[in-house]
PDB file of C-alpha atoms in Angstrom:
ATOM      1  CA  UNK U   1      -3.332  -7.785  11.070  1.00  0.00           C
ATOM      2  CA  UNK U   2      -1.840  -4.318  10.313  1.00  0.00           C
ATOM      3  CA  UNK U   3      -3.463  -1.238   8.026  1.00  0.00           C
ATOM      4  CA  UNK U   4      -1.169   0.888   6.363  1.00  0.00           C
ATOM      5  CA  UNK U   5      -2.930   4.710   6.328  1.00  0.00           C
ATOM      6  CA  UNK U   6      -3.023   7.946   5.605  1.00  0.00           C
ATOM      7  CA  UNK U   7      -5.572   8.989   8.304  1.00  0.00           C
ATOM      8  CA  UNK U   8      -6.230  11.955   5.471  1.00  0.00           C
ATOM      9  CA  UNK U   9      -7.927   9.588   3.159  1.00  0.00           C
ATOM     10  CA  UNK U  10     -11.512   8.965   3.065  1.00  0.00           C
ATOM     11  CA  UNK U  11     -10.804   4.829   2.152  1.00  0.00           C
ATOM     12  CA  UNK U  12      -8.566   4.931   4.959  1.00  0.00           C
ATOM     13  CA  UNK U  13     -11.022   6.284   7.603  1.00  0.00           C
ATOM     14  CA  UNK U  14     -13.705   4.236   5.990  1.00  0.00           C
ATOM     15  CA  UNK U  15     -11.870   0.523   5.782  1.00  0.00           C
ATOM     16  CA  UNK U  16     -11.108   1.526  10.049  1.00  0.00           C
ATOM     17  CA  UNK U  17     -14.371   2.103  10.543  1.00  0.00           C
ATOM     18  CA  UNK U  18     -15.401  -1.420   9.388  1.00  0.00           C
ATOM     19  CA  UNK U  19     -12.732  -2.986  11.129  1.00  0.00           C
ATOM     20  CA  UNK U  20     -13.848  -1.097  14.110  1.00  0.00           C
ATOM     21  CA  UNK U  21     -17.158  -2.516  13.604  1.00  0.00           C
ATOM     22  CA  UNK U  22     -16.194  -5.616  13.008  1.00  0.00           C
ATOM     23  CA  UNK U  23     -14.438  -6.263  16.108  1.00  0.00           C
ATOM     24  CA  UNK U  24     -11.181  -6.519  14.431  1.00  0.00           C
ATOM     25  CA  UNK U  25      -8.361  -6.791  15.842  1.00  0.00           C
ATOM     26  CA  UNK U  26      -5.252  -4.696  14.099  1.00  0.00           C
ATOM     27  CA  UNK U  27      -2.533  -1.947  14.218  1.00  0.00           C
ATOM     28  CA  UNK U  28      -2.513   0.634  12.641  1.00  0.00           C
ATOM     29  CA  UNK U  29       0.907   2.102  10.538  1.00  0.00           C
ATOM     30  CA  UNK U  30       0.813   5.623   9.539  1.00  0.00           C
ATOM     31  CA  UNK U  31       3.125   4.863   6.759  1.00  0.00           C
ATOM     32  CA  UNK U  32       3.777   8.887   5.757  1.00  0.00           C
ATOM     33  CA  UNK U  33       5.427   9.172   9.595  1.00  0.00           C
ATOM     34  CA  UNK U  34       6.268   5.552   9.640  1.00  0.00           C
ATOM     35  CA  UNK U  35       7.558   4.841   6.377  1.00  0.00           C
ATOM     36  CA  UNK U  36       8.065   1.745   5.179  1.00  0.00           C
ATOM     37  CA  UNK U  37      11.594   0.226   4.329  1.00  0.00           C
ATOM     38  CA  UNK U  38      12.612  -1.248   0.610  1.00  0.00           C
ATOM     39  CA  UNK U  39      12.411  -4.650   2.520  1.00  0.00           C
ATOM     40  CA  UNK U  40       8.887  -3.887   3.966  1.00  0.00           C
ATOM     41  CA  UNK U  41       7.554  -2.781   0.679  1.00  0.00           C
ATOM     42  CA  UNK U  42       9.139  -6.256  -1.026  1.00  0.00           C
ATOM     43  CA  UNK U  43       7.024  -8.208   1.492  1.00  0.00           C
ATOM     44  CA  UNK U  44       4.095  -6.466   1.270  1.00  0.00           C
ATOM     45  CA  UNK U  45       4.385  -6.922  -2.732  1.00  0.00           C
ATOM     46  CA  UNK U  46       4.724 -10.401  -1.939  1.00  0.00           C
ATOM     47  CA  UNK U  47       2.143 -10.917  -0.157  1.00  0.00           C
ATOM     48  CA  UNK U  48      -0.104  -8.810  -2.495  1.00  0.00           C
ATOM     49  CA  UNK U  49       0.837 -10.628  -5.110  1.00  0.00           C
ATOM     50  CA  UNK U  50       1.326  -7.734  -7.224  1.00  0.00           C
ATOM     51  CA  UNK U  51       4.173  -5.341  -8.621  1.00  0.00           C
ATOM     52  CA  UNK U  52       5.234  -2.068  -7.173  1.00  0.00           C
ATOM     53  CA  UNK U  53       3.885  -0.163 -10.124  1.00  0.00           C
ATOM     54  CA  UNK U  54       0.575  -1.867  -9.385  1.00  0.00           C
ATOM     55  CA  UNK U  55       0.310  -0.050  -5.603  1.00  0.00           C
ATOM     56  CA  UNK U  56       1.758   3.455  -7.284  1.00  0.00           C
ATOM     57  CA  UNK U  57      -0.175   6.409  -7.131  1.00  0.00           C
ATOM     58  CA  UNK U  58       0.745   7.529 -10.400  1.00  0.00           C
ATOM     59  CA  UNK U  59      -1.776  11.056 -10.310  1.00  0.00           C
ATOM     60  CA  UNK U  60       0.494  12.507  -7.381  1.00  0.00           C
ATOM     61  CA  UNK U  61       2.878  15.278  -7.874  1.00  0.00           C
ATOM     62  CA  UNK U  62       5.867  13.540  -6.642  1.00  0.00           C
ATOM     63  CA  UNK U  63       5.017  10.347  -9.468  1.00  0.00           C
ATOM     64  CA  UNK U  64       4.688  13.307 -12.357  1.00  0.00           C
ATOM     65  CA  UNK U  65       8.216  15.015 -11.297  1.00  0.00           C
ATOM     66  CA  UNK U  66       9.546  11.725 -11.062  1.00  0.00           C
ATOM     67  CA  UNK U  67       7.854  10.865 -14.994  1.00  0.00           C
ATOM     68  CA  UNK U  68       6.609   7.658 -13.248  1.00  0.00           C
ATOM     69  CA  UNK U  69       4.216   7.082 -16.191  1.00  0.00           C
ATOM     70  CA  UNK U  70       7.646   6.869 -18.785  1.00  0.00           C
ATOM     71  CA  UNK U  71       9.544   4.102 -16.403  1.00  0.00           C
ATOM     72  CA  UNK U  72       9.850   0.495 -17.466  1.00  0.00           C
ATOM     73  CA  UNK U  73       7.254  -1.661 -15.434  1.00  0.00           C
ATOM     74  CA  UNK U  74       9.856  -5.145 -15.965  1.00  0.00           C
ATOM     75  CA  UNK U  75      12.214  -7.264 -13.539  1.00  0.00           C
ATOM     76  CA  UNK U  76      14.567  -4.960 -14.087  1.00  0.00           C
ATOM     77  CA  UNK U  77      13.172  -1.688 -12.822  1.00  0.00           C
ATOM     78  CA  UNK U  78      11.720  -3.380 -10.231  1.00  0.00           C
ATOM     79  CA  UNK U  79      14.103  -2.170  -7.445  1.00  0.00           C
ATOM     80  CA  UNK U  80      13.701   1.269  -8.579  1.00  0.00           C
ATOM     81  CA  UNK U  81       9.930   1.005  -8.543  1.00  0.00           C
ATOM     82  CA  UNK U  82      10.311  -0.158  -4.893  1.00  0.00           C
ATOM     83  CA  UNK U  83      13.065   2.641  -3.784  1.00  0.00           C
ATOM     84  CA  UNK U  84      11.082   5.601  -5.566  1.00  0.00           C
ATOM     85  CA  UNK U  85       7.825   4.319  -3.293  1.00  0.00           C
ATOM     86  CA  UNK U  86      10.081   4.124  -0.010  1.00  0.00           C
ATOM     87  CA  UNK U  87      11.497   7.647  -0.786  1.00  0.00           C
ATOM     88  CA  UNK U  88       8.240   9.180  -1.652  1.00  0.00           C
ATOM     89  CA  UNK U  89       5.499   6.985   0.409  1.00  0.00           C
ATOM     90  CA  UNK U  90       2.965   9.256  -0.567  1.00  0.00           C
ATOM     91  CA  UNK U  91       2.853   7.613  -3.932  1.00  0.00           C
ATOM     92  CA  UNK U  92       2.198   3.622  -1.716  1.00  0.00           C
ATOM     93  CA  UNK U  93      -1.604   3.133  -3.049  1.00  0.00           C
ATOM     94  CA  UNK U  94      -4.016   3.090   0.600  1.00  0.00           C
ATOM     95  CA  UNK U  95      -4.903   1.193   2.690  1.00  0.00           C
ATOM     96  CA  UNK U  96      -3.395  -1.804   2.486  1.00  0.00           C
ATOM     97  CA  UNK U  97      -3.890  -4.945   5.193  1.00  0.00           C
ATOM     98  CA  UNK U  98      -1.743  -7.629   6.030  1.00  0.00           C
ATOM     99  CA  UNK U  99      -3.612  -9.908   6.991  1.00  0.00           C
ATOM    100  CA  UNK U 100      -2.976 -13.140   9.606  1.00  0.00           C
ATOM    101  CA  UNK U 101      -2.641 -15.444   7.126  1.00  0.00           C
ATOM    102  CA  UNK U 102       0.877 -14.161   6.113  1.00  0.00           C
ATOM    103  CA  UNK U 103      -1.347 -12.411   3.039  1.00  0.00           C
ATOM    104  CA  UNK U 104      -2.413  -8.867   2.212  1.00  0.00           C
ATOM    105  CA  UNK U 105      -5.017  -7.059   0.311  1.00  0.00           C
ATOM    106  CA  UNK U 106      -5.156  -3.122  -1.122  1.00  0.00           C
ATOM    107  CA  UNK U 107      -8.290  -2.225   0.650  1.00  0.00           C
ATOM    108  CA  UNK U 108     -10.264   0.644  -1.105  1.00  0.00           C
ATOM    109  CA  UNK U 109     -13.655  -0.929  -0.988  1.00  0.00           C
ATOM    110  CA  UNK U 110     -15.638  -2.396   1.615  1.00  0.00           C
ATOM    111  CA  UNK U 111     -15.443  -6.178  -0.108  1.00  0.00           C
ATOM    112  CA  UNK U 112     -11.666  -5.783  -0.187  1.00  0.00           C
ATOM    113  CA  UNK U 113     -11.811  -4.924   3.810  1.00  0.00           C
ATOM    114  CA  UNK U 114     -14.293  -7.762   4.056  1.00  0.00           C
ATOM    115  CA  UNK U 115     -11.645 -10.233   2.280  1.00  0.00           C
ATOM    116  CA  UNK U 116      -8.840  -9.543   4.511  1.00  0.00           C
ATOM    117  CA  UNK U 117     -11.228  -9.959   7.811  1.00  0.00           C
ATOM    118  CA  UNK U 118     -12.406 -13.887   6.019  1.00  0.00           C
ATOM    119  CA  UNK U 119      -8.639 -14.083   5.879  1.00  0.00           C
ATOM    120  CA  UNK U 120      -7.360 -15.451   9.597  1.00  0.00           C
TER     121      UNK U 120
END
């Protein structure tokens, strides 16, 4: 399994810490150094389940210069979604775990964390 973080955030640090305690076993992707491709974010939308404007950070300054809130959220501004989040990673909602089983979970609470450890 892999964790996308921003070792800044507090659900970051925290989901970590239960996977440490867990005995988990998982890397760990700085996605603001390591940032994720268009390709990468596809998959991980895939295996989320979800749409790119679902995992947006929409209250961070790059989203409000961008007038994120205004864009369409249908198939066809779907690729822009996914480019704006690749160009400006900060706005990729944290952390997110792809888990074993091929899917992933956005894991800001402990059950979420939890979920994606039940998930090998």
């Amino acid at each position: 399994m892999e964790i996308w973080i921003n070792p800044a955030c507090s659900k970051c640090r925290s989901a970590v810490g239960l996977l440490d305690a867990e005995g988990a076993e998982y890397t760990v992707r700085r996605y603001l150094e390591d940032v994720p491709s268009e390709d990468e974010i596809r998959e991980v939308l895939d295996r989320l389940g979800l749409e790119p404007w679902d995992i947006t950070r929409t209250q961070e300054a790059a989203a409000k210069e961008l007038g994120l809130k205004e864009w369409a959220r249908d198939d066809s501004s779907r690729d822009r979604w996914i480019s704006a989040l690749a160009e400006h990673p900060k706005l990729i909602q944290r952390p997110i775990i792809t888990a074993d089983d091929g899917s992933a979970v956005v894991a800001r609470t402990e059950d979420a964390v939890r979920d994606a450890l039940a998930r090998k």
